[in-house]
């Protein structure tokens, strides 16, 4: 099993930037795809971005394309989400997720992920 701890959330003005980090421990981190999801107040959790085990493949929800960048450093067991040009509608709790199955796939579906972090709050003020 993989343990995940997110950090980097906070309060930022619209147009600003934040970088979220997810530190993984446990099973072999580099073998599995990773994702970021978010949940705004009163809404269901939604997919934000995913990255393949090698980092060669990425996938984003349309609303963050061109603003967010997902990356990973397998040597440091870390996945990052760089968020630029933030908007108030980006306000949510952001969750890191990891697959723990074979084959590992680039996915936007919650049920394709086996391990979840506790989340970090991102608040964007207008």
Tab-separated table of N, CA, C and O in Angstrom:
chain	number	residue	atom	x	y	z
A	1	UNK	N	0.844	-1.193	0.000
A	1	UNK	CA	0.000	0.000	0.000
A	1	UNK	C	0.880	1.244	0.000
A	1	UNK	O	1.970	1.246	0.561
A	2	UNK	N	0.389	2.297	-0.609
A	2	UNK	CA	1.113	3.554	-0.702
A	2	UNK	C	0.475	4.573	0.220
A	2	UNK	O	-0.741	4.732	0.227
A	3	UNK	N	1.276	5.247	1.019
A	3	UNK	CA	0.793	6.334	1.867
A	3	UNK	C	1.112	7.657	1.175
A	3	UNK	O	2.223	7.849	0.673
A	4	UNK	N	0.142	8.566	1.201
A	4	UNK	CA	0.263	9.825	0.487
A	4	UNK	C	0.016	10.999	1.419
A	4	UNK	O	-0.956	10.983	2.188
A	5	UNK	N	0.869	12.015	1.345
A	5	UNK	CA	0.712	13.215	2.167
A	5	UNK	C	0.847	14.434	1.261
A	5	UNK	O	1.909	14.644	0.651
A	6	UNK	N	-0.224	15.227	1.205
A	6	UNK	CA	-0.208	16.436	0.392
A	6	UNK	C	0.255	17.639	1.204
A	6	UNK	O	0.063	17.691	2.427
A	7	UNK	N	0.817	18.620	0.512
A	7	UNK	CA	1.192	19.882	1.135
A	7	UNK	C	1.192	20.961	0.066
A	7	UNK	O	1.125	20.665	-1.131
A	8	UNK	N	1.264	22.216	0.523
A	8	UNK	CA	1.375	23.322	-0.419
A	8	UNK	C	0.114	24.125	-0.639
A	8	UNK	O	0.134	25.125	-1.353
A	9	UNK	N	-0.980	23.713	-0.027
A	9	UNK	CA	-2.203	24.471	-0.174
A	9	UNK	C	-2.141	25.782	0.592
A	9	UNK	O	-1.198	26.040	1.342
A	10	UNK	N	-3.151	26.619	0.377
A	10	UNK	CA	-3.194	27.886	1.084
A	10	UNK	C	-4.175	28.840	0.454
A	10	UNK	O	-5.006	28.453	-0.371
A	11	UNK	N	-4.058	30.099	0.857
A	11	UNK	CA	-4.914	31.174	0.364
A	11	UNK	C	-4.114	32.026	-0.623
A	11	UNK	O	-3.006	32.461	-0.308
A	12	UNK	N	-4.705	32.272	-1.791
A	12	UNK	CA	-4.034	33.061	-2.812
A	12	UNK	C	-5.059	33.902	-3.539
A	12	UNK	O	-6.242	33.522	-3.632
A	13	UNK	N	-4.637	35.040	-4.048
A	13	UNK	CA	-5.539	35.885	-4.815
A	13	UNK	C	-5.690	35.340	-6.234
A	13	UNK	O	-4.801	34.654	-6.755
A	14	UNK	N	-6.802	35.678	-6.841
A	14	UNK	CA	-7.030	35.280	-8.231
A	14	UNK	C	-5.874	35.771	-9.104
A	14	UNK	O	-5.387	36.894	-8.943
A	15	UNK	N	-5.435	34.899	-10.000
A	15	UNK	CA	-4.290	35.201	-10.844
A	15	UNK	C	-2.970	34.728	-10.279
A	15	UNK	O	-1.958	34.725	-10.985
A	16	UNK	N	-2.978	34.322	-9.027
A	16	UNK	CA	-1.758	33.856	-8.373
A	16	UNK	C	-1.461	32.401	-8.658
A	16	UNK	O	-2.150	31.748	-9.450
A	17	UNK	N	-0.420	31.911	-7.989
A	17	UNK	CA	0.048	30.548	-8.214
A	17	UNK	C	0.269	29.824	-6.900
A	17	UNK	O	0.569	30.448	-5.873
A	18	UNK	N	0.121	28.518	-6.961
A	18	UNK	CA	0.466	27.621	-5.862
A	18	UNK	C	1.065	26.357	-6.456
A	18	UNK	O	0.732	25.980	-7.583
A	19	UNK	N	1.906	25.706	-5.669
A	19	UNK	CA	2.438	24.414	-6.081
A	19	UNK	C	2.120	23.394	-5.002
A	19	UNK	O	2.581	23.516	-3.860
A	20	UNK	N	1.338	22.404	-5.368
A	20	UNK	CA	0.997	21.323	-4.446
A	20	UNK	C	2.013	20.197	-4.609
A	20	UNK	O	2.462	19.902	-5.718
A	21	UNK	N	2.312	19.581	-3.483
A	21	UNK	CA	3.246	18.464	-3.482
A	21	UNK	C	2.584	17.265	-2.808
A	21	UNK	O	1.829	17.424	-1.850
A	22	UNK	N	2.885	16.091	-3.322
A	22	UNK	CA	2.379	14.855	-2.742
A	22	UNK	C	3.565	13.923	-2.523
A	22	UNK	O	4.208	13.507	-3.488
A	23	UNK	N	3.830	13.629	-1.263
A	23	UNK	CA	4.928	12.732	-0.918
A	23	UNK	C	4.384	11.332	-0.691
A	23	UNK	O	3.435	11.149	0.072
A	24	UNK	N	4.988	10.369	-1.357
A	24	UNK	CA	4.516	8.995	-1.283
A	24	UNK	C	5.518	8.117	-0.554
A	24	UNK	O	6.732	8.295	-0.680
A	25	UNK	N	5.004	7.160	0.185
A	25	UNK	CA	5.858	6.170	0.842
A	25	UNK	C	5.150	4.831	0.795
A	25	UNK	O	3.943	4.756	0.604
A	26	UNK	N	5.906	3.784	0.964
A	26	UNK	CA	5.314	2.458	0.922
A	26	UNK	C	5.792	1.679	-0.280
A	26	UNK	O	6.985	1.557	-0.518
A	27	UNK	N	4.872	1.219	-1.048
A	27	UNK	CA	5.224	0.400	-2.204
A	27	UNK	C	5.909	1.231	-3.285
A	27	UNK	O	5.979	2.438	-3.211
A	28	UNK	N	6.388	0.551	-4.285
A	28	UNK	CA	7.185	1.180	-5.325
A	28	UNK	C	6.397	2.273	-6.028
A	28	UNK	O	5.511	2.016	-6.830
A	29	UNK	N	6.732	3.511	-5.701
A	29	UNK	CA	6.021	4.672	-6.219
A	29	UNK	C	6.140	4.771	-7.724
A	29	UNK	O	5.179	5.091	-8.419
A	30	UNK	N	7.311	4.511	-8.246
A	30	UNK	CA	7.588	4.774	-9.655
A	30	UNK	C	6.868	3.836	-10.610
A	30	UNK	O	6.878	4.059	-11.813
A	31	UNK	N	6.211	2.822	-10.092
A	31	UNK	CA	5.567	1.844	-10.969
A	31	UNK	C	4.129	2.196	-11.320
A	31	UNK	O	3.515	1.504	-12.139
A	32	UNK	N	3.583	3.244	-10.710
A	32	UNK	CA	2.146	3.475	-10.821
A	32	UNK	C	1.788	4.892	-11.240
A	32	UNK	O	2.472	5.846	-10.894
A	33	UNK	N	0.684	4.977	-11.963
A	33	UNK	CA	0.150	6.280	-12.331
A	33	UNK	C	-0.376	7.002	-11.083
A	33	UNK	O	-0.797	6.371	-10.108
A	34	UNK	N	-0.347	8.327	-11.153
A	34	UNK	CA	-0.783	9.166	-10.041
A	34	UNK	C	-1.780	10.196	-10.552
A	34	UNK	O	-1.776	10.536	-11.738
A	35	UNK	N	-2.599	10.710	-9.649
A	35	UNK	CA	-3.564	11.713	-10.052
A	35	UNK	C	-3.821	12.733	-8.969
A	35	UNK	O	-3.486	12.524	-7.794
A	36	UNK	N	-4.399	13.841	-9.388
A	36	UNK	CA	-4.912	14.872	-8.473
A	36	UNK	C	-6.404	15.030	-8.732
A	36	UNK	O	-6.839	15.105	-9.887
A	37	UNK	N	-7.147	15.096	-7.648
A	37	UNK	CA	-8.578	15.341	-7.696
A	37	UNK	C	-8.883	16.511	-6.768
A	37	UNK	O	-8.042	16.892	-5.945
A	38	UNK	N	-10.078	17.074	-6.881
A	38	UNK	CA	-10.460	18.160	-5.988
A	38	UNK	C	-11.948	18.082	-5.675
A	38	UNK	O	-12.737	17.549	-6.459
A	39	UNK	N	-12.296	18.638	-4.514
A	39	UNK	CA	-13.688	18.676	-4.104
A	39	UNK	C	-14.007	20.038	-3.540
A	39	UNK	O	-13.455	20.433	-2.507
A	40	UNK	N	-14.883	20.748	-4.230
A	40	UNK	CA	-15.339	22.059	-3.772
A	40	UNK	C	-16.520	21.880	-2.822
A	40	UNK	O	-17.211	20.851	-2.874
A	41	UNK	N	-16.777	22.859	-1.966
A	41	UNK	CA	-17.893	22.749	-1.025
A	41	UNK	C	-19.219	22.486	-1.738
A	41	UNK	O	-19.560	23.172	-2.706
A	42	UNK	N	-19.926	21.478	-1.293
A	42	UNK	CA	-21.220	21.167	-1.864
A	42	UNK	C	-21.191	20.461	-3.195
A	42	UNK	O	-22.243	20.254	-3.816
A	43	UNK	N	-20.002	20.094	-3.644
A	43	UNK	CA	-19.879	19.438	-4.944
A	43	UNK	C	-19.199	18.085	-4.808
A	43	UNK	O	-18.537	17.810	-3.802
A	44	UNK	N	-19.361	17.262	-5.827
A	44	UNK	CA	-18.695	15.976	-5.841
A	44	UNK	C	-17.216	16.161	-6.178
A	44	UNK	O	-16.814	17.133	-6.816
A	45	UNK	N	-16.430	15.180	-5.752
A	45	UNK	CA	-15.015	15.219	-6.082
A	45	UNK	C	-14.845	15.038	-7.589
A	45	UNK	O	-15.541	14.213	-8.199
A	46	UNK	N	-13.920	15.802	-8.168
A	46	UNK	CA	-13.700	15.723	-9.604
A	46	UNK	C	-12.215	15.554	-9.922
A	46	UNK	O	-11.337	15.969	-9.159
A	47	UNK	N	-11.973	14.961	-11.064
A	47	UNK	CA	-10.623	14.759	-11.574
A	47	UNK	C	-10.011	16.101	-11.982
A	47	UNK	O	-10.696	16.969	-12.521
A	48	UNK	N	-8.705	16.258	-11.720
A	48	UNK	CA	-7.983	17.451	-12.140
A	48	UNK	C	-6.885	17.093	-13.146
A	48	UNK	O	-6.830	17.650	-14.244
A	49	UNK	N	-5.996	16.168	-12.765
A	49	UNK	CA	-4.864	15.838	-13.627
A	49	UNK	C	-4.333	14.458	-13.251
A	49	UNK	O	-4.492	14.013	-12.113
A	50	UNK	N	-3.692	13.812	-14.217
A	50	UNK	CA	-3.067	12.516	-13.979
A	50	UNK	C	-1.749	12.445	-14.731
A	50	UNK	O	-1.552	13.143	-15.733
A	51	UNK	N	-0.868	11.577	-14.242
A	51	UNK	CA	0.436	11.400	-14.866
A	51	UNK	C	0.779	9.921	-14.864
A	51	UNK	O	0.496	9.198	-13.910
A	52	UNK	N	1.366	9.468	-15.958
A	52	UNK	CA	1.720	8.061	-16.083
A	52	UNK	C	2.891	7.711	-15.169
A	52	UNK	O	3.549	8.591	-14.616
A	53	UNK	N	3.186	6.424	-15.050
A	53	UNK	CA	4.233	5.986	-14.144
A	53	UNK	C	5.593	6.581	-14.516
A	53	UNK	O	6.403	6.890	-13.635
A	54	UNK	N	5.830	6.782	-15.792
A	54	UNK	CA	7.119	7.313	-16.240
A	54	UNK	C	7.156	8.832	-16.280
A	54	UNK	O	8.227	9.431	-16.370
A	55	UNK	N	5.979	9.445	-16.247
A	55	UNK	CA	5.896	10.895	-16.413
A	55	UNK	C	5.743	11.332	-17.859
A	55	UNK	O	5.545	12.512	-18.132
A	56	UNK	N	5.793	10.384	-18.768
A	56	UNK	CA	5.731	10.735	-20.190
A	56	UNK	C	4.327	11.122	-20.635
A	56	UNK	O	4.151	11.858	-21.603
A	57	UNK	N	3.343	10.596	-19.938
A	57	UNK	CA	1.961	10.877	-20.303
A	57	UNK	C	1.238	11.668	-19.242
A	57	UNK	O	1.406	11.411	-18.044
A	58	UNK	N	0.449	12.665	-19.655
A	58	UNK	CA	-0.353	13.456	-18.720
A	58	UNK	C	-1.754	13.655	-19.302
A	58	UNK	O	-1.964	13.555	-20.508
A	59	UNK	N	-2.669	13.965	-18.412
A	59	UNK	CA	-4.054	14.181	-18.818
A	59	UNK	C	-4.663	15.200	-17.857
A	59	UNK	O	-4.405	15.143	-16.642
A	60	UNK	N	-5.448	16.140	-18.395
A	60	UNK	CA	-6.022	17.213	-17.581
A	60	UNK	C	-7.501	17.381	-17.867
A	60	UNK	O	-7.979	17.155	-18.987
A	61	UNK	N	-8.218	17.844	-16.862
A	61	UNK	CA	-9.574	18.286	-17.101
A	61	UNK	C	-9.490	19.579	-17.914
A	61	UNK	O	-8.548	20.358	-17.778
A	62	UNK	N	-10.474	19.811	-18.782
A	62	UNK	CA	-10.401	20.951	-19.702
A	62	UNK	C	-10.246	22.288	-18.982
A	62	UNK	O	-9.542	23.186	-19.460
A	63	UNK	N	-10.873	22.436	-17.835
A	63	UNK	CA	-10.883	23.736	-17.162
A	63	UNK	C	-9.526	24.157	-16.611
A	63	UNK	O	-9.344	25.322	-16.254
A	64	UNK	N	-8.560	23.247	-16.542
A	64	UNK	CA	-7.235	23.606	-16.016
A	64	UNK	C	-6.144	23.523	-17.069
A	64	UNK	O	-4.989	23.868	-16.791
A	65	UNK	N	-6.478	23.084	-18.262
A	65	UNK	CA	-5.471	22.978	-19.323
A	65	UNK	C	-4.849	24.349	-19.606
A	65	UNK	O	-5.547	25.343	-19.723
A	66	UNK	N	-3.533	24.359	-19.700
A	66	UNK	CA	-2.817	25.603	-19.940
A	66	UNK	C	-2.514	26.381	-18.669
A	66	UNK	O	-1.743	27.345	-18.718
A	67	UNK	N	-3.112	25.990	-17.552
A	67	UNK	CA	-2.868	26.682	-16.279
A	67	UNK	C	-2.172	25.773	-15.260
A	67	UNK	O	-1.350	26.244	-14.478
A	68	UNK	N	-2.517	24.507	-15.248
A	68	UNK	CA	-1.953	23.555	-14.285
A	68	UNK	C	-0.981	22.615	-14.999
A	68	UNK	O	-1.195	22.251	-16.166
A	69	UNK	N	0.050	22.205	-14.269
A	69	UNK	CA	1.008	21.240	-14.793
A	69	UNK	C	1.295	20.188	-13.739
A	69	UNK	O	1.682	20.528	-12.618
A	70	UNK	N	1.104	18.929	-14.106
A	70	UNK	CA	1.421	17.825	-13.210
A	70	UNK	C	2.783	17.262	-13.601
A	70	UNK	O	3.118	17.160	-14.793
A	71	UNK	N	3.568	16.909	-12.599
A	71	UNK	CA	4.881	16.326	-12.856
A	71	UNK	C	5.213	15.379	-11.705
A	71	UNK	O	4.535	15.385	-10.674
A	72	UNK	N	6.261	14.581	-11.897
A	72	UNK	CA	6.661	13.657	-10.839
A	72	UNK	C	8.173	13.504	-10.838
A	72	UNK	O	8.831	13.660	-11.870
A	73	UNK	N	8.673	13.211	-9.652
A	73	UNK	CA	10.094	12.921	-9.476
A	73	UNK	C	10.165	11.567	-8.786
A	73	UNK	O	10.000	11.469	-7.565
A	74	UNK	N	10.387	10.527	-9.566
A	74	UNK	CA	10.363	9.176	-8.993
A	74	UNK	C	11.518	8.932	-8.028
A	74	UNK	O	11.408	8.106	-7.123
A	75	UNK	N	12.598	9.641	-8.207
A	75	UNK	CA	13.724	9.484	-7.286
A	75	UNK	C	13.382	10.013	-5.896
A	75	UNK	O	13.911	9.538	-4.890
A	76	UNK	N	12.479	10.998	-5.857
A	76	UNK	CA	12.078	11.606	-4.583
A	76	UNK	C	10.694	11.152	-4.138
A	76	UNK	O	10.166	11.646	-3.140
A	77	UNK	N	10.083	10.228	-4.885
A	77	UNK	CA	8.741	9.740	-4.550
A	77	UNK	C	7.750	10.880	-4.372
A	77	UNK	O	6.977	10.926	-3.397
A	78	UNK	N	7.773	11.808	-5.305
A	78	UNK	CA	6.950	13.013	-5.194
A	78	UNK	C	6.221	13.293	-6.502
A	78	UNK	O	6.795	13.106	-7.581
A	79	UNK	N	4.979	13.734	-6.385
A	79	UNK	CA	4.247	14.237	-7.534
A	79	UNK	C	3.813	15.666	-7.226
A	79	UNK	O	3.442	15.985	-6.094
A	80	UNK	N	3.929	16.533	-8.204
A	80	UNK	CA	3.661	17.954	-8.023
A	80	UNK	C	2.494	18.397	-8.908
A	80	UNK	O	2.243	17.820	-9.970
A	81	UNK	N	1.812	19.432	-8.453
A	81	UNK	CA	0.797	20.088	-9.270
A	81	UNK	C	1.069	21.583	-9.209
A	81	UNK	O	0.792	22.223	-8.192
A	82	UNK	N	1.620	22.117	-10.283
A	82	UNK	CA	1.863	23.550	-10.384
A	82	UNK	C	0.595	24.210	-10.908
A	82	UNK	O	0.127	23.851	-11.992
A	83	UNK	N	0.069	25.143	-10.137
A	83	UNK	CA	-1.189	25.794	-10.492
A	83	UNK	C	-0.953	27.278	-10.702
A	83	UNK	O	-0.581	27.985	-9.753
A	84	UNK	N	-1.135	27.739	-11.913
A	84	UNK	CA	-0.961	29.144	-12.263
A	84	UNK	C	-2.287	29.757	-12.678
A	84	UNK	O	-3.246	29.042	-12.970
A	85	UNK	N	-2.323	31.073	-12.704
A	85	UNK	CA	-3.534	31.800	-13.125
A	85	UNK	C	-4.767	31.267	-12.396
A	85	UNK	O	-5.806	30.997	-13.006
A	86	UNK	N	-4.648	31.136	-11.104
A	86	UNK	CA	-5.730	30.554	-10.318
A	86	UNK	C	-6.982	31.418	-10.343
A	86	UNK	O	-6.900	32.658	-10.404
A	87	UNK	N	-8.122	30.741	-10.305
A	87	UNK	CA	-9.432	31.393	-10.341
A	87	UNK	C	-10.204	31.018	-9.082
A	87	UNK	O	-9.966	29.961	-8.492
A	88	UNK	N	-11.166	31.835	-8.680
A	88	UNK	CA	-11.974	31.477	-7.502
A	88	UNK	C	-12.631	30.106	-7.631
A	88	UNK	O	-12.789	29.403	-6.624
A	89	UNK	N	-12.975	29.711	-8.828
A	89	UNK	CA	-13.611	28.401	-9.018
A	89	UNK	C	-12.642	27.235	-8.839
A	89	UNK	O	-13.053	26.071	-8.864
A	90	UNK	N	-11.360	27.514	-8.661
A	90	UNK	CA	-10.385	26.476	-8.332
A	90	UNK	C	-10.372	26.163	-6.839
A	90	UNK	O	-9.694	25.220	-6.408
A	91	UNK	N	-11.101	26.937	-6.063
A	91	UNK	CA	-11.155	26.712	-4.612
A	91	UNK	C	-11.730	25.333	-4.310
A	91	UNK	O	-12.817	24.985	-4.771
A	92	UNK	N	-10.982	24.555	-3.551
A	92	UNK	CA	-11.393	23.183	-3.246
A	92	UNK	C	-10.362	22.542	-2.333
A	92	UNK	O	-9.274	23.091	-2.123
A	93	UNK	N	-10.705	21.384	-1.823
A	93	UNK	CA	-9.718	20.511	-1.192
A	93	UNK	C	-9.132	19.641	-2.296
A	93	UNK	O	-9.883	18.995	-3.036
A	94	UNK	N	-7.821	19.635	-2.390
A	94	UNK	CA	-7.127	18.882	-3.434
A	94	UNK	C	-6.553	17.600	-2.850
A	94	UNK	O	-5.882	17.632	-1.815
A	95	UNK	N	-6.823	16.494	-3.542
A	95	UNK	CA	-6.399	15.178	-3.089
A	95	UNK	C	-5.423	14.556	-4.083
A	95	UNK	O	-5.647	14.595	-5.294
A	96	UNK	N	-4.396	13.948	-3.549
A	96	UNK	CA	-3.471	13.155	-4.335
A	96	UNK	C	-3.952	11.703	-4.302
A	96	UNK	O	-4.442	11.229	-3.270
A	97	UNK	N	-3.798	11.018	-5.426
A	97	UNK	CA	-4.244	9.631	-5.506
A	97	UNK	C	-3.218	8.802	-6.261
A	97	UNK	O	-2.573	9.290	-7.195
A	98	UNK	N	-3.106	7.546	-5.870
A	98	UNK	CA	-2.138	6.653	-6.494
A	98	UNK	C	-2.799	5.336	-6.863
A	98	UNK	O	-3.632	4.813	-6.116
A	99	UNK	N	-2.416	4.814	-8.002
A	99	UNK	CA	-2.860	3.476	-8.367
A	99	UNK	C	-1.939	2.464	-7.696
A	99	UNK	O	-0.800	2.763	-7.348
A	100	UNK	N	-2.462	1.276	-7.520
A	100	UNK	CA	-1.701	0.206	-6.870
A	100	UNK	C	-2.115	-1.120	-7.506
A	100	UNK	O	-2.487	-2.061	-6.810
A	101	UNK	N	-2.063	-1.148	-8.825
A	101	UNK	CA	-2.531	-2.316	-9.551
A	101	UNK	C	-1.789	-2.404	-10.877
A	101	UNK	O	-1.200	-1.438	-11.335
A	102	UNK	N	-1.859	-3.562	-11.488
A	102	UNK	CA	-1.259	-3.751	-12.807
A	102	UNK	C	-2.320	-4.293	-13.760
A	102	UNK	O	-3.090	-5.176	-13.372
A	103	UNK	N	-2.379	-3.781	-14.986
A	103	UNK	CA	-1.535	-2.689	-15.460
A	103	UNK	C	-1.981	-1.334	-14.913
A	103	UNK	O	-3.154	-1.139	-14.635
A	104	UNK	N	-1.040	-0.438	-14.788
A	104	UNK	CA	-1.365	0.908	-14.355
A	104	UNK	C	-1.724	1.723	-15.594
A	104	UNK	O	-1.107	1.585	-16.643
A	105	UNK	N	-2.745	2.569	-15.480
A	105	UNK	CA	-3.234	3.303	-16.639
A	105	UNK	C	-3.401	4.768	-16.302
A	105	UNK	O	-3.608	5.136	-15.152
A	106	UNK	N	-3.347	5.606	-17.305
A	106	UNK	CA	-3.601	7.031	-17.154
A	106	UNK	C	-5.112	7.208	-17.120
A	106	UNK	O	-5.788	6.943	-18.105
A	107	UNK	N	-5.652	7.629	-15.990
A	107	UNK	CA	-7.096	7.612	-15.822
A	107	UNK	C	-7.605	8.838	-15.109
A	107	UNK	O	-6.944	9.393	-14.241
A	108	UNK	N	-8.846	9.221	-15.458
A	108	UNK	CA	-9.536	10.317	-14.781
A	108	UNK	C	-10.621	9.791	-13.846
A	108	UNK	O	-11.358	10.579	-13.260
A	109	UNK	N	-10.710	8.477	-13.690
A	109	UNK	CA	-11.783	7.880	-12.914
A	109	UNK	C	-11.340	7.557	-11.493
A	109	UNK	O	-10.296	6.921	-11.304
A	110	UNK	N	-12.118	7.957	-10.524
A	110	UNK	CA	-11.762	7.732	-9.125
A	110	UNK	C	-11.536	6.265	-8.819
A	110	UNK	O	-10.616	5.920	-8.072
A	111	UNK	N	-12.343	5.394	-9.382
A	111	UNK	CA	-12.249	3.983	-9.023
A	111	UNK	C	-11.012	3.295	-9.583
A	111	UNK	O	-10.748	2.144	-9.277
A	112	UNK	N	-10.255	4.001	-10.412
A	112	UNK	CA	-8.985	3.452	-10.891
A	112	UNK	C	-7.837	3.727	-9.932
A	112	UNK	O	-6.712	3.300	-10.188
A	113	UNK	N	-8.120	4.442	-8.838
A	113	UNK	CA	-7.091	4.788	-7.867
A	113	UNK	C	-7.362	4.073	-6.556
A	113	UNK	O	-8.492	3.979	-6.103
A	114	UNK	N	-6.289	3.573	-5.946
A	114	UNK	CA	-6.415	2.716	-4.770
A	114	UNK	C	-6.033	3.391	-3.472
A	114	UNK	O	-6.439	2.936	-2.397
A	115	UNK	N	-5.232	4.422	-3.531
A	115	UNK	CA	-4.738	5.083	-2.325
A	115	UNK	C	-4.945	6.584	-2.444
A	115	UNK	O	-4.723	7.166	-3.512
A	116	UNK	N	-5.336	7.191	-1.330
A	116	UNK	CA	-5.677	8.611	-1.319
A	116	UNK	C	-5.014	9.306	-0.139
A	116	UNK	O	-4.886	8.731	0.947
A	117	UNK	N	-4.629	10.559	-0.366
A	117	UNK	CA	-4.149	11.383	0.720
A	117	UNK	C	-5.306	12.021	1.456
A	117	UNK	O	-6.477	11.830	1.105
A	118	UNK	N	-4.967	12.793	2.487
A	118	UNK	CA	-5.983	13.437	3.312
A	118	UNK	C	-6.487	14.748	2.720
A	118	UNK	O	-7.522	15.263	3.161
A	119	UNK	N	-5.761	15.287	1.777
A	119	UNK	CA	-6.201	16.509	1.124
A	119	UNK	C	-5.540	17.757	1.674
A	119	UNK	O	-5.108	17.799	2.823
A	120	UNK	N	-5.460	18.776	0.813
A	120	UNK	CA	-4.943	20.080	1.225
A	120	UNK	C	-5.859	21.154	0.648
A	120	UNK	O	-6.287	21.075	-0.507
A	121	UNK	N	-6.173	22.146	1.474
A	121	UNK	CA	-7.135	23.175	1.088
A	121	UNK	C	-6.467	24.232	0.205
A	121	UNK	O	-5.405	24.754	0.547
A	122	UNK	N	-7.123	24.545	-0.902
A	122	UNK	CA	-6.717	25.648	-1.771
A	122	UNK	C	-7.877	26.638	-1.834
A	122	UNK	O	-9.001	26.253	-2.190
A	123	UNK	N	-7.612	27.885	-1.466
A	123	UNK	CA	-8.639	28.916	-1.493
A	123	UNK	C	-8.149	30.073	-2.345
A	123	UNK	O	-7.071	30.615	-2.100
A	124	UNK	N	-8.944	30.418	-3.356
A	124	UNK	CA	-8.587	31.507	-4.268
A	124	UNK	C	-9.591	32.628	-4.071
A	124	UNK	O	-10.796	32.449	-4.305
A	125	UNK	N	-9.110	33.781	-3.647
A	125	UNK	CA	-9.986	34.924	-3.402
A	125	UNK	C	-10.076	35.802	-4.650
A	125	UNK	O	-9.124	35.924	-5.414
A	126	UNK	N	-11.236	36.419	-4.822
A	126	UNK	CA	-11.448	37.259	-6.005
A	126	UNK	C	-11.032	38.689	-5.741
A	126	UNK	O	-10.749	39.093	-4.632
